[in-house]
Amino acid sequence: MSQAKEINHELNIISRYMGLIISKYLIFALLIITLYPMNIIPGYILLAGIIFPAALRFAVNLETSPDKNTASPKKADVSDRECSFTLSQTAKKYNFSYKKYKAENYNFILISLLLVVWQNVLIQKNVFSYPVNIIPSFMLIIYIISRFLAKIIFHFKIHHDFINLNI
């Protein structure tokens, strides 16, 4: 892969990671805000958003523990990819690593599924009236849109930082 394509690919990955982080914080804020009108929020979404990425990173660290004698090519490829990151200063600036990116990506999928489950539970139980009943759907829409908007914003921000040598 040429140097320009590699840099552009890494820039896209870092901006996707930051989009995931921003959307996660936004969904946490929305869950806390919905506590007032609904008087209840599903704690499993908050717990999944906090505990799942940490547990996944811990599991990946155990899986790729440095055992010199039985190092598989796949594990060596991941560590080589981490070491040969072209935009290493930018990655450090945004606390990026491939393990964190994968954990946050899986966390995004999990929280999206849990929001769909919460919406289905509210529809089946008919606890709330119409405007409050569709809050999880709006939260899911905002969650997905905020991920993509934050990715675009951070893509331009990182590109602007490179142009101005503000690395």
mmCIF file of N, CA and C in Angstrom, residues 60-160:
data_model
loop_
_atom_site.group_PDB
_atom_site.id
_atom_site.type_symbol
_atom_site.label_atom_id
_atom_site.label_comp_id
_atom_site.label_asym_id
_atom_site.label_seq_id
_atom_site.Cartn_x
_atom_site.Cartn_y
_atom_site.Cartn_z
ATOM 1 N N VAL A 60 -8.851 -9.687 25.215
ATOM 2 C CA VAL A 60 -7.903 -9.638 24.098
ATOM 3 C C VAL A 60 -6.476 -9.606 24.629
ATOM 4 N N ASN A 61 -6.245 -8.888 25.730
ATOM 5 C CA ASN A 61 -4.907 -8.850 26.323
ATOM 6 C C ASN A 61 -4.495 -10.225 26.829
ATOM 7 N N LEU A 62 -5.432 -10.986 27.404
ATOM 8 C CA LEU A 62 -5.110 -12.340 27.847
ATOM 9 C C LEU A 62 -4.829 -13.243 26.655
ATOM 10 N N GLU A 63 -5.582 -13.049 25.576
ATOM 11 C CA GLU A 63 -5.406 -13.885 24.393
ATOM 12 C C GLU A 63 -4.067 -13.622 23.728
ATOM 13 N N THR A 64 -3.629 -12.385 23.719
ATOM 14 C CA THR A 64 -2.380 -12.029 23.045
ATOM 15 C C THR A 64 -1.266 -11.776 24.043
ATOM 16 N N SER A 65 -1.275 -12.537 25.141
ATOM 17 C CA SER A 65 -0.195 -12.384 26.111
ATOM 18 C C SER A 65 1.118 -12.798 25.460
ATOM 19 N N PRO A 66 2.188 -12.123 25.793
ATOM 20 C CA PRO A 66 3.454 -12.371 25.092
ATOM 21 C C PRO A 66 4.084 -13.700 25.484
ATOM 22 N N ASP A 67 3.818 -14.710 24.721
ATOM 23 C CA ASP A 67 4.452 -16.008 24.901
ATOM 24 C C ASP A 67 5.353 -16.223 23.695
ATOM 25 N N LYS A 68 6.636 -16.137 23.892
ATOM 26 C CA LYS A 68 7.604 -16.138 22.792
ATOM 27 C C LYS A 68 7.617 -17.469 22.034
ATOM 28 N N ASN A 69 7.378 -18.581 22.740
ATOM 29 C CA ASN A 69 7.503 -19.891 22.112
ATOM 30 C C ASN A 69 6.323 -20.237 21.208
ATOM 31 N N THR A 70 5.120 -19.784 21.559
ATOM 32 C CA THR A 70 3.929 -20.184 20.815
ATOM 33 C C THR A 70 3.251 -18.995 20.157
ATOM 34 N N ALA A 71 4.025 -18.075 19.660
ATOM 35 C CA ALA A 71 3.429 -16.904 19.005
ATOM 36 C C ALA A 71 2.903 -17.309 17.637
ATOM 37 N N SER A 72 1.629 -17.104 17.434
ATOM 38 C CA SER A 72 1.033 -17.435 16.140
ATOM 39 C C SER A 72 1.212 -16.266 15.178
ATOM 40 N N PRO A 73 1.134 -16.513 13.881
ATOM 41 C CA PRO A 73 1.308 -15.425 12.913
ATOM 42 C C PRO A 73 0.242 -14.347 13.047
ATOM 43 N N LYS A 74 -0.983 -14.733 13.430
ATOM 44 C CA LYS A 74 -2.051 -13.748 13.573
ATOM 45 C C LYS A 74 -1.736 -12.769 14.693
ATOM 46 N N LYS A 75 -1.258 -13.282 15.821
ATOM 47 C CA LYS A 75 -0.903 -12.413 16.942
ATOM 48 C C LYS A 75 0.284 -11.528 16.589
ATOM 49 N N ALA A 76 1.239 -12.076 15.876
ATOM 50 C CA ALA A 76 2.392 -11.275 15.469
ATOM 51 C C ALA A 76 1.968 -10.183 14.500
ATOM 52 N N ASP A 77 0.991 -10.482 13.639
ATOM 53 C CA ASP A 77 0.506 -9.484 12.683
ATOM 54 C C ASP A 77 -0.143 -8.311 13.408
ATOM 55 N N VAL A 78 -0.915 -8.588 14.458
ATOM 56 C CA VAL A 78 -1.557 -7.516 15.216
ATOM 57 C C VAL A 78 -0.515 -6.654 15.905
ATOM 58 N N SER A 79 0.489 -7.270 16.517
ATOM 59 C CA SER A 79 1.505 -6.479 17.205
ATOM 60 C C SER A 79 2.356 -5.697 16.214
ATOM 61 N N ASP A 80 2.627 -6.273 15.034
ATOM 62 C CA ASP A 80 3.363 -5.532 14.008
ATOM 63 C C ASP A 80 2.559 -4.345 13.518
ATOM 64 N N ARG A 81 1.255 -4.530 13.375
ATOM 65 C CA ARG A 81 0.396 -3.451 12.910
ATOM 66 C C ARG A 81 0.356 -2.328 13.944
ATOM 67 N N GLU A 82 0.367 -2.675 15.230
ATOM 68 C CA GLU A 82 0.375 -1.658 16.280
ATOM 69 C C GLU A 82 1.688 -0.882 16.271
ATOM 70 N N CYS A 83 2.805 -1.572 16.042
ATOM 71 C CA CYS A 83 4.111 -0.920 16.083
ATOM 72 C C CYS A 83 4.374 -0.083 14.847
ATOM 73 N N SER A 84 3.882 -0.510 13.694
ATOM 74 C CA SER A 84 4.196 0.191 12.456
ATOM 75 C C SER A 84 3.116 1.189 12.066
ATOM 76 N N PHE A 85 2.455 1.756 13.031
ATOM 77 C CA PHE A 85 1.408 2.734 12.773
ATOM 78 C C PHE A 85 2.067 4.024 12.300
ATOM 79 N N THR A 86 1.722 4.483 11.115
ATOM 80 C CA THR A 86 2.363 5.660 10.526
ATOM 81 C C THR A 86 2.027 6.929 11.298
ATOM 82 N N LEU A 87 0.788 7.066 11.699
ATOM 83 C CA LEU A 87 0.344 8.258 12.426
ATOM 84 C C LEU A 87 0.411 8.022 13.933
ATOM 85 N N SER A 88 1.562 7.596 14.414
ATOM 86 C CA SER A 88 1.668 7.217 15.826
ATOM 87 C C SER A 88 1.433 8.399 16.760
ATOM 88 N N GLN A 89 1.879 9.592 16.387
ATOM 89 C CA GLN A 89 1.652 10.760 17.249
ATOM 90 C C GLN A 89 0.167 11.110 17.319
ATOM 91 N N THR A 90 -0.518 11.007 16.206
ATOM 92 C CA THR A 90 -1.959 11.264 16.193
ATOM 93 C C THR A 90 -2.693 10.189 16.985
ATOM 94 N N ALA A 91 -2.253 8.947 16.866
ATOM 95 C CA ALA A 91 -2.867 7.862 17.624
ATOM 96 C C ALA A 91 -2.689 8.087 19.122
ATOM 97 N N LYS A 92 -1.520 8.551 19.532
ATOM 98 C CA LYS A 92 -1.291 8.843 20.953
ATOM 99 C C LYS A 92 -2.140 10.020 21.410
ATOM 100 N N LYS A 93 -2.294 11.009 20.554
ATOM 101 C CA LYS A 93 -3.081 12.197 20.900
ATOM 102 C C LYS A 93 -4.536 11.827 21.198
ATOM 103 N N TYR A 94 -5.084 10.886 20.452
ATOM 104 C CA TYR A 94 -6.481 10.483 20.621
ATOM 105 C C TYR A 94 -6.630 9.160 21.371
ATOM 106 N N ASN A 95 -5.563 8.669 22.000
ATOM 107 C CA ASN A 95 -5.567 7.403 22.754
ATOM 108 C C ASN A 95 -6.091 6.247 21.908
ATOM 109 N N PHE A 96 -5.641 6.163 20.682
ATOM 110 C CA PHE A 96 -6.112 5.138 19.755
ATOM 111 C C PHE A 96 -5.222 3.912 19.810
ATOM 112 N N SER A 97 -5.858 2.766 19.793
ATOM 113 C CA SER A 97 -5.183 1.499 19.526
ATOM 114 C C SER A 97 -6.198 0.599 18.827
ATOM 115 N N TYR A 98 -5.703 -0.384 18.111
ATOM 116 C CA TYR A 98 -6.616 -1.268 17.391
ATOM 117 C C TYR A 98 -7.503 -2.052 18.352
ATOM 118 N N LYS A 99 -6.976 -2.411 19.514
ATOM 119 C CA LYS A 99 -7.776 -3.147 20.493
ATOM 120 C C LYS A 99 -8.926 -2.288 21.005
ATOM 121 N N LYS A 100 -8.634 -1.031 21.314
ATOM 122 C CA LYS A 100 -9.694 -0.128 21.774
ATOM 123 C C LYS A 100 -10.723 0.103 20.675
ATOM 124 N N TYR A 101 -10.244 0.234 19.444
ATOM 125 C CA TYR A 101 -11.152 0.460 18.322
ATOM 126 C C TYR A 101 -12.100 -0.725 18.151
ATOM 127 N N LYS A 102 -11.563 -1.935 18.175
ATOM 128 C CA LYS A 102 -12.406 -3.124 18.032
ATOM 129 C C LYS A 102 -13.395 -3.236 19.189
ATOM 130 N N ALA A 103 -12.928 -2.960 20.415
ATOM 131 C CA ALA A 103 -13.813 -3.038 21.574
ATOM 132 C C ALA A 103 -14.945 -2.025 21.462
ATOM 133 N N GLU A 104 -14.637 -0.808 21.063
ATOM 134 C CA GLU A 104 -15.677 0.219 20.927
ATOM 135 C C GLU A 104 -16.610 -0.088 19.764
ATOM 136 N N ASN A 105 -16.096 -0.697 18.719
ATOM 137 C CA ASN A 105 -16.942 -1.062 17.587
ATOM 138 C C ASN A 105 -17.950 -2.138 17.999
ATOM 139 N N TYR A 106 -17.499 -3.154 18.719
ATOM 140 C CA TYR A 106 -18.414 -4.176 19.217
ATOM 141 C C TYR A 106 -19.382 -3.586 20.237
ATOM 142 N N ASN A 107 -18.910 -2.637 21.027
ATOM 143 C CA ASN A 107 -19.768 -1.981 22.003
ATOM 144 C C ASN A 107 -20.877 -1.197 21.307
ATOM 145 N N PHE A 108 -20.567 -0.558 20.191
ATOM 146 C CA PHE A 108 -21.578 0.172 19.420
ATOM 147 C C PHE A 108 -22.685 -0.775 18.965
ATOM 148 N N ILE A 109 -22.302 -1.938 18.480
ATOM 149 C CA ILE A 109 -23.285 -2.922 18.026
ATOM 150 C C ILE A 109 -24.124 -3.410 19.204
ATOM 151 N N LEU A 110 -23.479 -3.679 20.334
ATOM 152 C CA LEU A 110 -24.193 -4.162 21.512
ATOM 153 C C LEU A 110 -25.187 -3.129 22.026
ATOM 154 N N ILE A 111 -24.773 -1.873 22.143
ATOM 155 C CA ILE A 111 -25.680 -0.841 22.646
ATOM 156 C C ILE A 111 -26.835 -0.630 21.673
ATOM 157 N N SER A 112 -26.576 -0.700 20.380
ATOM 158 C CA SER A 112 -27.656 -0.568 19.396
ATOM 159 C C SER A 112 -28.679 -1.691 19.562
ATOM 160 N N LEU A 113 -28.196 -2.910 19.735
ATOM 161 C CA LEU A 113 -29.114 -4.034 19.949
ATOM 162 C C LEU A 113 -29.893 -3.882 21.252
ATOM 163 N N LEU A 114 -29.236 -3.407 22.306
ATOM 164 C CA LEU A 114 -29.931 -3.225 23.579
ATOM 165 C C LEU A 114 -30.974 -2.117 23.500
ATOM 166 N N LEU A 115 -30.722 -1.085 22.715
ATOM 167 C CA LEU A 115 -31.741 -0.047 22.514
ATOM 168 C C LEU A 115 -32.949 -0.604 21.761
ATOM 169 N N VAL A 116 -32.706 -1.483 20.799
ATOM 170 C CA VAL A 116 -33.814 -2.123 20.084
ATOM 171 C C VAL A 116 -34.603 -3.020 21.034
ATOM 172 N N VAL A 117 -33.909 -3.752 21.891
ATOM 173 C CA VAL A 117 -34.588 -4.602 22.878
ATOM 174 C C VAL A 117 -35.423 -3.747 23.824
ATOM 175 N N TRP A 118 -34.870 -2.624 24.282
ATOM 176 C CA TRP A 118 -35.606 -1.733 25.180
ATOM 177 C C TRP A 118 -36.858 -1.201 24.485
ATOM 178 N N GLN A 119 -36.750 -0.840 23.222
ATOM 179 C CA GLN A 119 -37.912 -0.356 22.481
ATOM 180 C C GLN A 119 -38.978 -1.443 22.391
ATOM 181 N N ASN A 120 -38.579 -2.672 22.118
ATOM 182 C CA ASN A 120 -39.548 -3.771 22.032
ATOM 183 C C ASN A 120 -40.210 -4.051 23.370
ATOM 184 N N VAL A 121 -39.466 -3.960 24.452
ATOM 185 C CA VAL A 121 -40.045 -4.173 25.781
ATOM 186 C C VAL A 121 -41.074 -3.096 26.087
ATOM 187 N N LEU A 122 -40.773 -1.849 25.765
ATOM 188 C CA LEU A 122 -41.731 -0.766 26.012
ATOM 189 C C LEU A 122 -42.997 -0.932 25.178
ATOM 190 N N ILE A 123 -42.851 -1.383 23.958
ATOM 191 C CA ILE A 123 -44.023 -1.579 23.100
ATOM 192 C C ILE A 123 -44.883 -2.726 23.626
ATOM 193 N N GLN A 124 -44.263 -3.810 24.063
ATOM 194 C CA GLN A 124 -45.021 -4.968 24.531
ATOM 195 C C GLN A 124 -45.726 -4.705 25.852
ATOM 196 N N LYS A 125 -45.088 -3.973 26.748
ATOM 197 C CA LYS A 125 -45.678 -3.762 28.072
ATOM 198 C C LYS A 125 -46.659 -2.597 28.107
ATOM 199 N N ASN A 126 -46.598 -1.690 27.144
ATOM 200 C CA ASN A 126 -47.494 -0.533 27.092
ATOM 201 C C ASN A 126 -47.525 0.244 28.401
ATOM 202 N N VAL A 127 -46.371 0.517 28.958
ATOM 203 C CA VAL A 127 -46.280 1.216 30.234
ATOM 204 C C VAL A 127 -46.483 2.713 30.056
ATOM 205 N N PHE A 128 -45.936 3.276 28.998
ATOM 206 C CA PHE A 128 -45.949 4.718 28.799
ATOM 207 C C PHE A 128 -46.866 5.095 27.643
ATOM 208 N N SER A 129 -47.232 6.379 27.613
ATOM 209 C CA SER A 129 -48.036 6.881 26.503
ATOM 210 C C SER A 129 -47.153 7.079 25.274
ATOM 211 N N TYR A 130 -47.768 7.547 24.188
ATOM 212 C CA TYR A 130 -47.080 7.605 22.900
ATOM 213 C C TYR A 130 -45.790 8.412 22.878
ATOM 214 N N PRO A 131 -45.720 9.650 23.326
ATOM 215 C CA PRO A 131 -44.449 10.360 23.123
ATOM 216 C C PRO A 131 -43.288 9.733 23.881
ATOM 217 N N VAL A 132 -43.541 9.232 25.051
ATOM 218 C CA VAL A 132 -42.460 8.662 25.853
ATOM 219 C C VAL A 132 -42.123 7.251 25.370
ATOM 220 N N ASN A 133 -43.070 6.598 24.757
ATOM 221 C CA ASN A 133 -42.894 5.219 24.334
ATOM 222 C C ASN A 133 -41.861 5.060 23.220
ATOM 223 N N ILE A 134 -41.630 6.105 22.443
ATOM 224 C CA ILE A 134 -40.710 5.981 21.312
ATOM 225 C C ILE A 134 -39.340 6.600 21.591
ATOM 226 N N ILE A 135 -39.057 6.924 22.826
ATOM 227 C CA ILE A 135 -37.757 7.510 23.176
ATOM 228 C C ILE A 135 -36.586 6.605 22.782
ATOM 229 N N PRO A 136 -36.628 5.291 23.028
ATOM 230 C CA PRO A 136 -35.485 4.462 22.614
ATOM 231 C C PRO A 136 -35.217 4.496 21.109
ATOM 232 N N SER A 137 -36.272 4.604 20.315
ATOM 233 C CA SER A 137 -36.065 4.694 18.863
ATOM 234 C C SER A 137 -35.348 5.978 18.489
ATOM 235 N N PHE A 138 -35.767 7.086 19.085
ATOM 236 C CA PHE A 138 -35.085 8.354 18.818
ATOM 237 C C PHE A 138 -33.643 8.318 19.310
ATOM 238 N N MET A 139 -33.427 7.680 20.448
ATOM 239 C CA MET A 139 -32.064 7.576 20.963
ATOM 240 C C MET A 139 -31.189 6.745 20.023
ATOM 241 N N LEU A 140 -31.732 5.688 19.463
ATOM 242 C CA LEU A 140 -30.981 4.864 18.518
ATOM 243 C C LEU A 140 -30.644 5.655 17.256
ATOM 244 N N ILE A 141 -31.606 6.419 16.763
ATOM 245 C CA ILE A 141 -31.358 7.242 15.574
ATOM 246 C C ILE A 141 -30.278 8.275 15.862
ATOM 247 N N ILE A 142 -30.373 8.948 17.006
ATOM 248 C CA ILE A 142 -29.368 9.949 17.382
ATOM 249 C C ILE A 142 -28.008 9.290 17.573
ATOM 250 N N TYR A 143 -27.989 8.103 18.148
ATOM 251 C CA TYR A 143 -26.747 7.364 18.380
ATOM 252 C C TYR A 143 -26.032 7.054 17.067
ATOM 253 N N ILE A 144 -26.773 6.582 16.095
ATOM 254 C CA ILE A 144 -26.170 6.229 14.802
ATOM 255 C C ILE A 144 -25.739 7.476 14.041
ATOM 256 N N ILE A 145 -26.596 8.490 14.008
ATOM 257 C CA ILE A 145 -26.253 9.721 13.285
ATOM 258 C C ILE A 145 -25.060 10.417 13.929
ATOM 259 N N SER A 146 -25.013 10.440 15.268
ATOM 260 C CA SER A 146 -23.892 11.114 15.941
ATOM 261 C C SER A 146 -22.572 10.403 15.663
ATOM 262 N N ARG A 147 -22.612 9.090 15.510
ATOM 263 C CA ARG A 147 -21.377 8.366 15.189
ATOM 264 C C ARG A 147 -20.827 8.824 13.843
ATOM 265 N N PHE A 148 -21.691 8.900 12.854
ATOM 266 C CA PHE A 148 -21.226 9.272 11.520
ATOM 267 C C PHE A 148 -20.860 10.748 11.425
ATOM 268 N N LEU A 149 -21.616 11.610 12.094
ATOM 269 C CA LEU A 149 -21.268 13.035 12.076
ATOM 270 C C LEU A 149 -19.951 13.293 12.796
ATOM 271 N N ALA A 150 -19.747 12.642 13.940
ATOM 272 C CA ALA A 150 -18.488 12.821 14.669
ATOM 273 C C ALA A 150 -17.314 12.268 13.865
ATOM 274 N N LYS A 151 -17.526 11.189 13.137
ATOM 275 C CA LYS A 151 -16.468 10.648 12.281
ATOM 276 C C LYS A 151 -16.073 11.651 11.214
ATOM 277 N N ILE A 152 -17.057 12.278 10.588
ATOM 278 C CA ILE A 152 -16.777 13.264 9.543
ATOM 279 C C ILE A 152 -16.075 14.479 10.131
ATOM 280 N N ILE A 153 -16.548 14.951 11.279
ATOM 281 C CA ILE A 153 -15.942 16.131 11.914
ATOM 282 C C ILE A 153 -14.495 15.843 12.305
ATOM 283 N N PHE A 154 -14.241 14.695 12.916
ATOM 284 C CA PHE A 154 -12.871 14.370 13.321
ATOM 285 C C PHE A 154 -11.976 14.097 12.118
ATOM 286 N N HIS A 155 -12.539 13.581 11.043
ATOM 287 C CA HIS A 155 -11.744 13.385 9.831
ATOM 288 C C HIS A 155 -11.221 14.735 9.331
ATOM 289 N N PHE A 156 -12.099 15.719 9.265
ATOM 290 C CA PHE A 156 -11.666 17.045 8.819
ATOM 291 C C PHE A 156 -10.752 17.712 9.840
ATOM 292 N N LYS A 157 -11.008 17.477 11.134
ATOM 293 C CA LYS A 157 -10.168 18.084 12.169
ATOM 294 C C LYS A 157 -8.745 17.533 12.107
ATOM 295 N N ILE A 158 -8.608 16.227 11.988
ATOM 296 C CA ILE A 158 -7.275 15.628 11.914
ATOM 297 C C ILE A 158 -6.567 16.073 10.637
ATOM 298 N N HIS A 159 -7.312 16.121 9.536
ATOM 299 C CA HIS A 159 -6.724 16.586 8.280
ATOM 300 C C HIS A 159 -6.280 18.047 8.406
ATOM 301 N N HIS A 160 -7.089 18.870 9.047
ATOM 302 C CA HIS A 160 -6.739 20.285 9.267
ATOM 303 C C HIS A 160 -5.508 20.401 10.166
#
